[in-house]
Amino acid sequence: MTSPSLLKHRAFMRFWIGQMAASFAFQMLLVGMGWQIYNLTDSALSLGLVGLARYAPQLFLTLYAGHVADNHDRQAIMLISRALMTLSIAVLAITSMLGSITAEIIYGCCIAMGISRAFEMPATQAMVPNIVGQALLAKAMTWTASGREATTIIGPAIGGIIYIWGAGALYTSSVLCSLLSAVILFKLDYRREQRPRQPVTLDSLLGGLRFTWRNPVIFGSISLDMFAVLIGSVTSLLPIIARDVLETGPWGLGVLRSSIAVGAMLMSIYLAWRPVGNRVGIKMFISVAIFGAMTILFGVSQTLWLSVLALMVMGAADMVSVVIRSTLVQLETPDEMRGRVSAVNSFFISTSNQLGEFESGVLAAWVGAVPAILIGGVGTLGIVALWGYWFPTLLRRDRLESDPESK
């Protein structure tokens, strides 16, 4: 008879492989959209608008998506969302191959992707504790983060190479990866606690937000990450830095995007071998401070190798913060609230990533790409100082599992 522990490992590995295929598709997609729209418009603002178009649906749908994740089949939600994502990428592929792609089509597909991710992210995040159990949760989060960063390394690099044959070829490759993910996850052996469904009420919709606000460990960790990345994000400006500062082509852009993930994956391997352990609060704050310092170094760099090094250290520092934050959120939240709290967490992540891209694009259009990056790095260091003062409970947190000081 197969042991329950082995069954959990098998189910998680199937879930992990499916998620990695989807992440691989998305990372290739980002390289194609960024390079294509910058060449179509020659505008830094257009790079920001791509992020805004993906973010806007999540702004309006996140709370409802969390309620749906707590009251409906999370696996079905994930698969439907994945189907919408695949359809959106297919539109980009077809219009690119026909030569009819426009900036407006890209923005429209980004909106559809934003709708997909608004529902998918809280559902998939809330599934993990049910698949592996709390005893294996920290390792599962590390493996998930490690795999995601691996695809972030390989995806942009391969995406930059495939783009040599055109955007249509790149988007088609993304479609195939997304379809593979759906097939793998379709037969996932997943079970969750059965509970009566709650009606859609204002109280239910705001439940996750209230829970997050009242827990200084959860709110402090996700808001620290949100504002640090919102202010210090450089991702949307990489096409400008690659073409205009470092004078490279799509391959160089792929290398830059992969560099962040190389550092993150190396750190995740280290964390799998040597878990964070104690003093998790101070380690999280230090990692975010290093992220800000490396943002400044990237902004002043004029050579590819130094830019790559700065991005690698940024990725490693961010990985420490990601593992601590994601594990704390799941361990501090009861299962009946995980969909809604994961939706709040997803909203904060999307705000930092997509709105951060928009903010970077607007600021770069106003003051230039390099000054915008330097402002972001200095701002991130300021955020660390403020959050250390405002959230002493998080700063003093010793271990990932609950302790008296976290209450």
mmCIF file of C-alpha atoms in Angstrom:
data_model
loop_
_atom_site.group_PDB
_atom_site.id
_atom_site.type_symbol
_atom_site.label_atom_id
_atom_site.label_comp_id
_atom_site.label_asym_id
_atom_site.label_seq_id
_atom_site.Cartn_x
_atom_site.Cartn_y
_atom_site.Cartn_z
ATOM 1 C CA MET A 1 0.000 0.000 0.000
ATOM 2 C CA THR A 2 1.297 3.431 -0.926
ATOM 3 C CA SER A 3 1.917 5.657 2.098
ATOM 4 C CA PRO A 4 0.027 8.978 2.430
ATOM 5 C CA SER A 5 3.363 10.826 2.492
ATOM 6 C CA LEU A 6 4.403 9.323 -0.852
ATOM 7 C CA LEU A 7 1.008 10.173 -2.359
ATOM 8 C CA LYS A 8 1.442 13.787 -1.240
ATOM 9 C CA HIS A 9 4.893 13.931 -2.817
ATOM 10 C CA ARG A 10 3.565 12.512 -6.095
ATOM 11 C CA ALA A 11 0.630 14.916 -6.187
ATOM 12 C CA PHE A 12 2.892 17.874 -5.452
ATOM 13 C CA MET A 13 5.377 16.866 -8.159
ATOM 14 C CA ARG A 14 2.547 16.700 -10.722
ATOM 15 C CA PHE A 15 1.314 20.091 -9.553
ATOM 16 C CA TRP A 16 4.874 21.455 -9.641
ATOM 17 C CA ILE A 17 5.560 20.237 -13.189
ATOM 18 C CA GLY A 18 2.266 21.671 -14.429
ATOM 19 C CA GLN A 19 2.994 25.017 -12.828
ATOM 20 C CA MET A 20 6.508 25.095 -14.271
ATOM 21 C CA ALA A 21 5.192 24.495 -17.793
ATOM 22 C CA ALA A 22 2.807 27.437 -17.368
ATOM 23 C CA SER A 23 5.548 29.625 -15.920
ATOM 24 C CA PHE A 24 7.838 28.731 -18.826
ATOM 25 C CA ALA A 25 5.131 29.821 -21.274
ATOM 26 C CA PHE A 26 4.611 33.103 -19.437
ATOM 27 C CA GLN A 27 8.304 33.977 -19.236
ATOM 28 C CA MET A 28 8.828 33.457 -22.968
ATOM 29 C CA LEU A 29 5.709 35.520 -23.569
ATOM 30 C CA LEU A 30 7.007 38.499 -21.567
ATOM 31 C CA VAL A 31 10.185 38.722 -23.646
ATOM 32 C CA GLY A 32 8.172 38.710 -26.863
ATOM 33 C CA MET A 33 5.633 41.308 -25.751
ATOM 34 C CA GLY A 34 8.258 43.652 -24.307
ATOM 35 C CA TRP A 35 10.503 43.605 -27.364
ATOM 36 C CA GLN A 36 7.628 43.679 -29.850
ATOM 37 C CA ILE A 37 5.739 46.605 -28.368
ATOM 38 C CA TYR A 38 8.880 48.683 -27.873
ATOM 39 C CA ASN A 39 9.741 48.178 -31.539
ATOM 40 C CA LEU A 40 6.145 48.964 -32.573
ATOM 41 C CA THR A 41 5.922 52.184 -30.551
ATOM 42 C CA ASP A 42 9.514 53.167 -29.625
ATOM 43 C CA SER A 43 7.992 54.417 -26.371
ATOM 44 C CA ALA A 44 8.981 53.761 -22.753
ATOM 45 C CA LEU A 45 5.398 54.564 -21.759
ATOM 46 C CA SER A 46 4.096 51.660 -23.870
ATOM 47 C CA LEU A 47 6.187 49.254 -21.782
ATOM 48 C CA GLY A 48 4.481 50.602 -18.689
ATOM 49 C CA LEU A 49 1.054 50.300 -20.297
ATOM 50 C CA VAL A 50 1.625 46.586 -20.890
ATOM 51 C CA GLY A 51 2.034 46.144 -17.150
ATOM 52 C CA LEU A 52 -0.966 48.358 -16.397
ATOM 53 C CA ALA A 53 -3.180 46.390 -18.804
ATOM 54 C CA ARG A 54 -2.323 43.141 -16.980
ATOM 55 C CA TYR A 55 -2.807 44.779 -13.593
ATOM 56 C CA ALA A 56 -6.143 46.594 -14.041
ATOM 57 C CA PRO A 57 -8.359 43.441 -14.086
ATOM 58 C CA GLN A 58 -6.685 42.174 -10.937
ATOM 59 C CA LEU A 59 -7.405 45.476 -9.220
ATOM 60 C CA PHE A 60 -11.156 45.031 -9.747
ATOM 61 C CA LEU A 61 -11.474 41.232 -9.518
ATOM 62 C CA THR A 62 -9.084 40.141 -6.764
ATOM 63 C CA LEU A 63 -11.476 40.207 -3.803
ATOM 64 C CA TYR A 64 -14.175 38.353 -5.736
ATOM 65 C CA ALA A 65 -11.599 35.842 -7.013
ATOM 66 C CA GLY A 66 -10.599 35.105 -3.417
ATOM 67 C CA HIS A 67 -14.221 34.452 -2.465
ATOM 68 C CA VAL A 68 -14.571 32.123 -5.460
ATOM 69 C CA ALA A 69 -11.414 30.219 -4.462
ATOM 70 C CA ASP A 70 -12.791 29.622 -0.949
ATOM 71 C CA ASN A 71 -16.210 28.486 -2.150
ATOM 72 C CA HIS A 72 -15.641 26.562 -5.396
ATOM 73 C CA ASP A 73 -13.363 23.888 -6.812
ATOM 74 C CA ARG A 74 -9.891 25.438 -6.836
ATOM 75 C CA GLN A 75 -8.619 22.963 -9.413
ATOM 76 C CA ALA A 76 -11.427 23.852 -11.843
ATOM 77 C CA ILE A 77 -10.737 27.562 -11.333
ATOM 78 C CA MET A 78 -7.080 26.985 -12.140
ATOM 79 C CA LEU A 79 -7.854 25.060 -15.344
ATOM 80 C CA ILE A 80 -10.411 27.592 -16.631
ATOM 81 C CA SER A 81 -7.965 30.411 -15.963
ATOM 82 C CA ARG A 82 -5.230 28.511 -17.778
ATOM 83 C CA ALA A 83 -7.534 28.078 -20.797
ATOM 84 C CA LEU A 84 -8.151 31.846 -20.980
ATOM 85 C CA MET A 85 -4.404 32.499 -20.779
ATOM 86 C CA THR A 86 -3.752 30.024 -23.611
ATOM 87 C CA LEU A 87 -6.409 31.648 -25.807
ATOM 88 C CA SER A 88 -4.888 35.091 -25.235
ATOM 89 C CA ILE A 89 -1.426 33.909 -26.267
ATOM 90 C CA ALA A 90 -2.925 32.217 -29.335
ATOM 91 C CA VAL A 91 -4.391 35.563 -30.463
ATOM 92 C CA LEU A 92 -0.924 37.138 -30.213
ATOM 93 C CA ALA A 93 0.570 34.250 -32.205
ATOM 94 C CA ILE A 94 -2.002 34.395 -35.010
ATOM 95 C CA THR A 95 -1.964 38.173 -35.426
ATOM 96 C CA SER A 96 1.838 38.221 -35.381
ATOM 97 C CA MET A 97 2.084 35.552 -38.080
ATOM 98 C CA LEU A 98 -0.499 37.413 -40.182
ATOM 99 C CA GLY A 99 1.380 40.691 -39.746
ATOM 100 C CA SER A 100 -1.688 42.402 -38.266
ATOM 101 C CA ILE A 101 -0.433 42.751 -34.686
ATOM 102 C CA THR A 102 -0.877 46.211 -33.145
ATOM 103 C CA ALA A 103 -0.190 47.770 -29.784
ATOM 104 C CA GLU A 104 -3.938 47.729 -29.103
ATOM 105 C CA ILE A 105 -4.121 43.966 -29.667
ATOM 106 C CA ILE A 106 -1.243 43.438 -27.242
ATOM 107 C CA TYR A 107 -2.954 45.612 -24.624
ATOM 108 C CA GLY A 108 -6.229 43.716 -25.120
ATOM 109 C CA CYS A 109 -4.538 40.342 -24.658
ATOM 110 C CA CYS A 110 -2.797 41.670 -21.570
ATOM 111 C CA ILE A 111 -6.206 42.551 -20.091
ATOM 112 C CA ALA A 112 -7.405 38.975 -20.726
ATOM 113 C CA MET A 113 -4.229 37.647 -19.096
ATOM 114 C CA GLY A 114 -4.886 39.877 -16.099
ATOM 115 C CA ILE A 115 -8.382 38.388 -15.724
ATOM 116 C CA SER A 116 -6.899 34.894 -15.923
ATOM 117 C CA ARG A 117 -4.249 35.549 -13.290
ATOM 118 C CA ALA A 118 -6.726 37.305 -10.973
ATOM 119 C CA PHE A 119 -8.579 34.006 -10.525
ATOM 120 C CA GLU A 120 -5.694 31.580 -10.984
ATOM 121 C CA MET A 121 -3.226 32.956 -8.430
ATOM 122 C CA PRO A 122 -5.365 32.739 -5.251
ATOM 123 C CA ALA A 123 -6.705 29.325 -6.266
ATOM 124 C CA THR A 124 -3.275 27.788 -6.925
ATOM 125 C CA GLN A 125 -1.651 29.359 -3.861
ATOM 126 C CA ALA A 126 -4.434 28.062 -1.620
ATOM 127 C CA MET A 127 -4.093 24.545 -3.077
ATOM 128 C CA VAL A 128 -0.514 23.932 -1.941
ATOM 129 C CA PRO A 129 -1.146 23.380 1.810
ATOM 130 C CA ASN A 130 -3.924 20.902 0.969
ATOM 131 C CA ILE A 131 -1.608 18.974 -1.352
ATOM 132 C CA VAL A 132 1.447 18.673 0.908
ATOM 133 C CA GLY A 133 0.261 19.410 4.458
ATOM 134 C CA GLN A 134 1.796 21.937 6.840
ATOM 135 C CA ALA A 135 4.819 19.784 7.719
ATOM 136 C CA LEU A 136 6.138 19.970 4.139
ATOM 137 C CA LEU A 137 4.855 23.453 3.326
ATOM 138 C CA ALA A 138 8.120 25.381 3.708
ATOM 139 C CA LYS A 139 9.957 22.912 1.438
ATOM 140 C CA ALA A 140 7.092 23.001 -1.072
ATOM 141 C CA MET A 141 7.262 26.805 -1.190
ATOM 142 C CA THR A 142 11.022 26.648 -1.734
ATOM 143 C CA TRP A 143 10.637 24.081 -4.516
ATOM 144 C CA THR A 144 7.891 26.137 -6.137
ATOM 145 C CA ALA A 145 9.958 29.299 -5.997
ATOM 146 C CA SER A 146 13.041 27.443 -7.257
ATOM 147 C CA GLY A 147 11.197 25.958 -10.222
ATOM 148 C CA ARG A 148 9.598 29.272 -11.082
ATOM 149 C CA GLU A 149 12.990 30.965 -11.106
ATOM 150 C CA ALA A 150 14.441 28.168 -13.238
ATOM 151 C CA THR A 151 11.793 28.857 -15.858
ATOM 152 C CA THR A 152 12.550 32.550 -15.514
ATOM 153 C CA ILE A 153 16.148 31.758 -16.432
ATOM 154 C CA ILE A 154 15.463 29.384 -19.291
ATOM 155 C CA GLY A 155 12.272 30.994 -20.608
ATOM 156 C CA PRO A 156 13.628 34.458 -21.493
ATOM 157 C CA ALA A 157 16.875 33.042 -22.869
ATOM 158 C CA ILE A 158 15.091 30.569 -25.157
ATOM 159 C CA GLY A 159 12.440 33.179 -25.904
ATOM 160 C CA GLY A 160 15.118 35.583 -27.132
ATOM 161 C CA ILE A 161 16.523 32.882 -29.404
ATOM 162 C CA ILE A 162 13.116 31.817 -30.761
ATOM 163 C CA TYR A 163 12.306 35.474 -31.472
ATOM 164 C CA ILE A 164 14.963 35.320 -34.201
ATOM 165 C CA TRP A 165 12.301 33.441 -36.230
ATOM 166 C CA GLY A 166 9.688 36.049 -35.368
ATOM 167 C CA ALA A 167 7.186 36.889 -32.660
ATOM 168 C CA GLY A 168 4.706 34.371 -34.090
ATOM 169 C CA ALA A 169 7.127 31.506 -33.477
ATOM 170 C CA LEU A 170 7.711 32.679 -29.901
ATOM 171 C CA TYR A 171 4.007 32.991 -29.078
ATOM 172 C CA THR A 172 3.263 29.597 -30.646
ATOM 173 C CA SER A 173 5.883 28.028 -28.371
ATOM 174 C CA SER A 174 4.188 29.689 -25.384
ATOM 175 C CA VAL A 175 0.804 28.307 -26.455
ATOM 176 C CA LEU A 176 2.187 24.762 -26.587
ATOM 177 C CA CYS A 177 3.707 25.072 -23.100
ATOM 178 C CA SER A 178 0.460 26.441 -21.692
ATOM 179 C CA LEU A 179 -1.528 23.567 -23.233
ATOM 180 C CA LEU A 180 0.931 21.051 -21.790
ATOM 181 C CA SER A 181 0.414 22.579 -18.355
ATOM 182 C CA ALA A 182 -3.362 22.217 -18.602
ATOM 183 C CA VAL A 183 -3.081 18.557 -19.629
ATOM 184 C CA ILE A 184 -0.768 17.748 -16.708
ATOM 185 C CA LEU A 185 -2.929 19.512 -14.124
ATOM 186 C CA PHE A 186 -6.219 18.132 -15.463
ATOM 187 C CA LYS A 187 -5.662 14.755 -13.760
ATOM 188 C CA LEU A 188 -4.145 16.125 -10.568
ATOM 189 C CA ASP A 189 -5.280 14.128 -7.514
ATOM 190 C CA TYR A 190 -6.397 17.024 -5.356
ATOM 191 C CA ARG A 191 -8.818 17.062 -2.441
ATOM 192 C CA ARG A 192 -9.817 19.881 -0.140
ATOM 193 C CA GLU A 193 -11.975 20.228 2.921
ATOM 194 C CA GLN A 194 -15.691 20.268 2.083
ATOM 195 C CA ARG A 195 -17.472 23.291 3.543
ATOM 196 C CA PRO A 196 -20.852 24.949 2.945
ATOM 197 C CA ARG A 197 -20.622 27.657 0.315
ATOM 198 C CA GLN A 198 -20.965 31.216 1.513
ATOM 199 C CA PRO A 199 -23.069 33.707 -0.433
ATOM 200 C CA VAL A 200 -21.327 36.640 -2.082
ATOM 201 C CA THR A 201 -21.586 39.387 0.524
ATOM 202 C CA LEU A 202 -19.518 42.420 1.334
ATOM 203 C CA ASP A 203 -18.496 40.770 4.593
ATOM 204 C CA SER A 204 -17.214 37.683 2.745
ATOM 205 C CA LEU A 205 -15.445 39.697 0.057
ATOM 206 C CA LEU A 206 -13.621 41.824 2.612
ATOM 207 C CA GLY A 207 -12.846 38.907 4.939
ATOM 208 C CA GLY A 208 -9.369 38.274 3.554
ATOM 209 C CA LEU A 209 -8.518 41.964 3.595
ATOM 210 C CA ARG A 210 -9.584 42.305 7.241
ATOM 211 C CA PHE A 211 -7.685 39.179 8.273
ATOM 212 C CA THR A 212 -4.551 40.441 6.537
ATOM 213 C CA TRP A 213 -4.835 43.926 8.043
ATOM 214 C CA ARG A 214 -5.213 42.543 11.580
ATOM 215 C CA ASN A 215 -2.169 40.250 11.302
ATOM 216 C CA PRO A 216 0.990 42.415 11.419
ATOM 217 C CA VAL A 217 3.192 39.537 10.269
ATOM 218 C CA ILE A 218 1.181 38.899 7.106
ATOM 219 C CA PHE A 219 0.409 42.542 6.332
ATOM 220 C CA GLY A 220 3.934 43.719 7.106
ATOM 221 C CA SER A 221 5.617 41.058 4.961
ATOM 222 C CA ILE A 222 3.436 41.394 1.869
ATOM 223 C CA SER A 223 3.335 45.223 2.011
ATOM 224 C CA LEU A 224 7.122 45.400 2.422
ATOM 225 C CA ASP A 225 7.561 43.298 -0.688
ATOM 226 C CA MET A 226 4.887 45.234 -2.592
ATOM 227 C CA PHE A 227 6.302 48.694 -2.022
ATOM 228 C CA ALA A 228 9.937 47.623 -2.436
ATOM 229 C CA VAL A 229 9.275 46.035 -5.834
ATOM 230 C CA LEU A 230 6.771 48.736 -6.832
ATOM 231 C CA ILE A 231 9.400 51.410 -6.353
ATOM 232 C CA GLY A 232 12.515 49.415 -7.235
ATOM 233 C CA SER A 233 11.299 47.354 -10.206
ATOM 234 C CA VAL A 234 13.570 47.466 -13.266
ATOM 235 C CA THR A 235 11.973 44.658 -15.311
ATOM 236 C CA SER A 236 9.926 46.825 -17.672
ATOM 237 C CA LEU A 237 12.962 49.011 -18.444
ATOM 238 C CA LEU A 238 15.212 46.123 -19.483
ATOM 239 C CA PRO A 239 14.412 46.534 -23.222
ATOM 240 C CA ILE A 240 15.589 50.166 -22.988
ATOM 241 C CA ILE A 241 18.739 49.289 -21.038
ATOM 242 C CA ALA A 242 19.515 46.395 -23.394
ATOM 243 C CA ARG A 243 19.100 48.405 -26.599
ATOM 244 C CA ASP A 244 20.069 51.966 -25.672
ATOM 245 C CA VAL A 245 22.552 51.668 -22.791
ATOM 246 C CA LEU A 246 24.237 48.277 -23.241
ATOM 247 C CA GLU A 247 23.653 48.254 -27.036
ATOM 248 C CA THR A 248 22.628 44.586 -27.315
ATOM 249 C CA GLY A 249 19.787 42.839 -29.161
ATOM 250 C CA PRO A 250 16.983 40.450 -28.122
ATOM 251 C CA TRP A 251 19.576 37.926 -26.924
ATOM 252 C CA GLY A 252 20.960 40.536 -24.517
ATOM 253 C CA LEU A 253 17.482 41.263 -23.220
ATOM 254 C CA GLY A 254 16.991 37.550 -22.622
ATOM 255 C CA VAL A 255 20.289 37.392 -20.699
ATOM 256 C CA LEU A 256 19.312 40.357 -18.522
ATOM 257 C CA ARG A 257 15.878 38.915 -17.723
ATOM 258 C CA SER A 258 17.457 35.543 -16.962
ATOM 259 C CA SER A 259 20.110 37.031 -14.671
ATOM 260 C CA ILE A 260 17.618 37.886 -11.941
ATOM 261 C CA ALA A 261 16.331 34.324 -12.030
ATOM 262 C CA VAL A 262 19.835 32.801 -12.030
ATOM 263 C CA GLY A 263 20.567 34.470 -8.713
ATOM 264 C CA ALA A 264 17.144 33.522 -7.371
ATOM 265 C CA MET A 265 17.495 29.868 -8.376
ATOM 266 C CA LEU A 266 20.970 29.564 -6.862
ATOM 267 C CA MET A 267 19.640 31.017 -3.627
ATOM 268 C CA SER A 268 16.633 28.676 -3.681
ATOM 269 C CA ILE A 269 18.952 25.676 -4.032
ATOM 270 C CA TYR A 270 20.898 26.934 -1.021
ATOM 271 C CA LEU A 271 17.675 27.444 0.949
ATOM 272 C CA ALA A 272 16.536 23.902 0.119
ATOM 273 C CA TRP A 273 19.809 22.655 1.584
ATOM 274 C CA ARG A 274 19.958 25.169 4.438
ATOM 275 C CA PRO A 275 16.446 26.441 5.303
ATOM 276 C CA VAL A 276 16.052 29.949 6.684
ATOM 277 C CA GLY A 277 15.691 28.627 10.251
ATOM 278 C CA ASN A 278 15.637 31.395 12.832
ATOM 279 C CA ARG A 279 15.633 35.226 12.777
ATOM 280 C CA VAL A 280 13.434 35.160 9.692
ATOM 281 C CA GLY A 281 12.227 38.739 10.231
ATOM 282 C CA ILE A 282 15.623 40.421 10.224
ATOM 283 C CA LYS A 283 16.753 38.212 7.327
ATOM 284 C CA MET A 284 13.768 39.374 5.293
ATOM 285 C CA PHE A 285 14.563 43.042 5.930
ATOM 286 C CA ILE A 286 18.244 42.571 5.077
ATOM 287 C CA SER A 287 17.360 40.818 1.823
ATOM 288 C CA VAL A 288 15.089 43.672 0.723
ATOM 289 C CA ALA A 289 17.821 46.210 1.581
ATOM 290 C CA ILE A 290 20.288 44.276 -0.597
ATOM 291 C CA PHE A 291 17.683 44.298 -3.384
ATOM 292 C CA GLY A 292 17.585 48.118 -3.213
ATOM 293 C CA ALA A 293 21.368 48.477 -3.158
ATOM 294 C CA MET A 294 21.764 46.238 -6.220
ATOM 295 C CA THR A 295 19.101 48.254 -8.037
ATOM 296 C CA ILE A 296 21.328 51.316 -7.610
ATOM 297 C CA LEU A 297 24.359 49.386 -8.887
ATOM 298 C CA PHE A 298 22.392 48.229 -11.939
ATOM 299 C CA GLY A 299 21.373 51.816 -12.633
ATOM 300 C CA VAL A 300 24.967 53.094 -12.753
ATOM 301 C CA SER A 301 26.340 50.114 -14.704
ATOM 302 C CA GLN A 302 27.528 50.699 -18.262
ATOM 303 C CA THR A 303 28.707 47.155 -19.000
ATOM 304 C CA LEU A 304 26.772 43.938 -19.545
ATOM 305 C CA TRP A 305 28.768 41.838 -17.068
ATOM 306 C CA LEU A 306 28.265 44.283 -14.170
ATOM 307 C CA SER A 307 24.577 44.637 -14.994
ATOM 308 C CA VAL A 308 24.219 40.853 -15.006
ATOM 309 C CA LEU A 309 26.019 40.590 -11.644
ATOM 310 C CA ALA A 310 23.796 43.240 -10.043
ATOM 311 C CA LEU A 311 20.651 41.529 -11.324
ATOM 312 C CA MET A 312 21.832 38.142 -10.069
ATOM 313 C CA VAL A 313 22.353 39.472 -6.534
ATOM 314 C CA MET A 314 18.956 41.207 -6.732
ATOM 315 C CA GLY A 315 17.355 37.887 -7.625
ATOM 316 C CA ALA A 316 19.104 36.050 -4.791
ATOM 317 C CA ALA A 317 18.021 38.652 -2.246
ATOM 318 C CA ASP A 318 14.465 38.649 -3.540
ATOM 319 C CA MET A 319 14.284 34.852 -3.250
ATOM 320 C CA VAL A 320 14.983 35.007 0.483
ATOM 321 C CA SER A 321 12.136 37.495 0.892
ATOM 322 C CA VAL A 322 9.776 35.455 -1.317
ATOM 323 C CA VAL A 323 10.280 32.175 0.568
ATOM 324 C CA ILE A 324 9.854 33.798 3.977
ATOM 325 C CA ARG A 325 6.797 35.816 2.940
ATOM 326 C CA SER A 326 4.954 33.057 1.092
ATOM 327 C CA THR A 327 5.500 30.529 3.878
ATOM 328 C CA LEU A 328 4.422 32.967 6.600
ATOM 329 C CA VAL A 329 1.222 33.808 4.718
ATOM 330 C CA GLN A 330 0.178 30.161 4.381
ATOM 331 C CA LEU A 331 1.158 29.113 7.915
ATOM 332 C CA GLU A 332 -0.618 32.066 9.538
ATOM 333 C CA THR A 333 -3.889 31.541 7.614
ATOM 334 C CA PRO A 334 -6.604 28.896 8.290
ATOM 335 C CA ASP A 335 -7.714 26.868 5.254
ATOM 336 C CA GLU A 336 -11.197 28.411 5.100
ATOM 337 C CA MET A 337 -9.540 31.815 4.595
ATOM 338 C CA ARG A 338 -6.644 30.818 2.352
ATOM 339 C CA GLY A 339 -8.364 31.676 -0.924
ATOM 340 C CA ARG A 340 -9.239 35.191 0.197
ATOM 341 C CA VAL A 341 -5.926 35.850 1.941
ATOM 342 C CA SER A 342 -4.058 34.422 -1.067
ATOM 343 C CA ALA A 343 -6.105 36.779 -3.242
ATOM 344 C CA VAL A 344 -4.949 39.720 -1.131
ATOM 345 C CA ASN A 345 -1.374 38.435 -1.375
ATOM 346 C CA SER A 346 -1.774 38.021 -5.150
ATOM 347 C CA PHE A 347 -3.130 41.550 -5.407
ATOM 348 C CA PHE A 348 -0.101 42.906 -3.559
ATOM 349 C CA ILE A 349 2.229 40.888 -5.800
ATOM 350 C CA SER A 350 0.452 42.075 -8.946
ATOM 351 C CA THR A 351 0.527 45.649 -7.691
ATOM 352 C CA SER A 352 4.272 45.454 -7.182
ATOM 353 C CA ASN A 353 4.932 43.745 -10.518
ATOM 354 C CA GLN A 354 2.434 45.157 -13.025
ATOM 355 C CA LEU A 355 1.860 48.567 -11.464
ATOM 356 C CA GLY A 356 5.588 48.706 -10.790
ATOM 357 C CA GLU A 357 6.183 48.265 -14.524
ATOM 358 C CA PHE A 358 3.751 51.093 -15.261
ATOM 359 C CA GLU A 359 5.369 53.341 -12.642
ATOM 360 C CA SER A 360 8.824 52.610 -14.045
ATOM 361 C CA GLY A 361 7.674 53.308 -17.597
ATOM 362 C CA VAL A 362 6.045 56.619 -16.662
ATOM 363 C CA LEU A 363 9.032 57.742 -14.577
ATOM 364 C CA ALA A 364 11.465 56.700 -17.325
ATOM 365 C CA ALA A 365 9.453 58.650 -19.906
ATOM 366 C CA TRP A 366 9.679 61.675 -17.612
ATOM 367 C CA VAL A 367 13.277 61.616 -16.320
ATOM 368 C CA GLY A 368 14.954 58.852 -18.351
ATOM 369 C CA ALA A 369 15.502 55.129 -17.715
ATOM 370 C CA VAL A 370 18.728 55.366 -15.691
ATOM 371 C CA PRO A 371 17.530 58.117 -13.292
ATOM 372 C CA ALA A 372 14.266 56.191 -12.821
ATOM 373 C CA ILE A 373 16.221 53.087 -11.771
ATOM 374 C CA LEU A 374 18.391 55.056 -9.336
ATOM 375 C CA ILE A 375 15.340 56.715 -7.773
ATOM 376 C CA GLY A 376 13.783 53.268 -7.342
ATOM 377 C CA GLY A 377 16.835 51.854 -5.589
ATOM 378 C CA VAL A 378 17.058 54.736 -3.118
ATOM 379 C CA GLY A 379 13.307 54.531 -2.523
ATOM 380 C CA THR A 380 13.549 50.822 -1.708
ATOM 381 C CA LEU A 381 16.125 51.490 1.002
ATOM 382 C CA GLY A 382 13.785 54.091 2.455
ATOM 383 C CA ILE A 383 10.927 51.576 2.502
ATOM 384 C CA VAL A 384 13.060 49.104 4.462
ATOM 385 C CA ALA A 385 13.798 51.718 7.120
ATOM 386 C CA LEU A 386 10.136 52.747 7.446
ATOM 387 C CA TRP A 387 8.795 49.184 7.618
ATOM 388 C CA GLY A 388 11.345 48.255 10.261
ATOM 389 C CA TYR A 389 9.931 51.069 12.399
ATOM 390 C CA TRP A 390 6.251 50.410 11.609
ATOM 391 C CA PHE A 391 6.312 46.583 11.913
ATOM 392 C CA PRO A 392 8.536 45.652 14.867
ATOM 393 C CA THR A 393 6.630 42.353 15.298
ATOM 394 C CA LEU A 394 7.727 41.238 11.820
ATOM 395 C CA LEU A 395 11.265 42.491 12.392
ATOM 396 C CA ARG A 396 11.506 40.451 15.620
ATOM 397 C CA ARG A 397 9.922 37.293 14.146
ATOM 398 C CA ASP A 398 12.250 34.397 14.920
ATOM 399 C CA ARG A 399 10.876 31.334 13.111
ATOM 400 C CA LEU A 400 8.452 30.638 10.253
ATOM 401 C CA GLU A 401 6.009 28.706 12.406
ATOM 402 C CA SER A 402 3.791 30.694 14.762
ATOM 403 C CA ASP A 403 5.309 31.967 17.953
ATOM 404 C CA PRO A 404 3.845 34.097 20.744
ATOM 405 C CA GLU A 405 5.399 37.304 19.483
ATOM 406 C CA SER A 406 3.570 37.020 16.151
ATOM 407 C CA LYS A 407 0.163 37.178 17.781
#
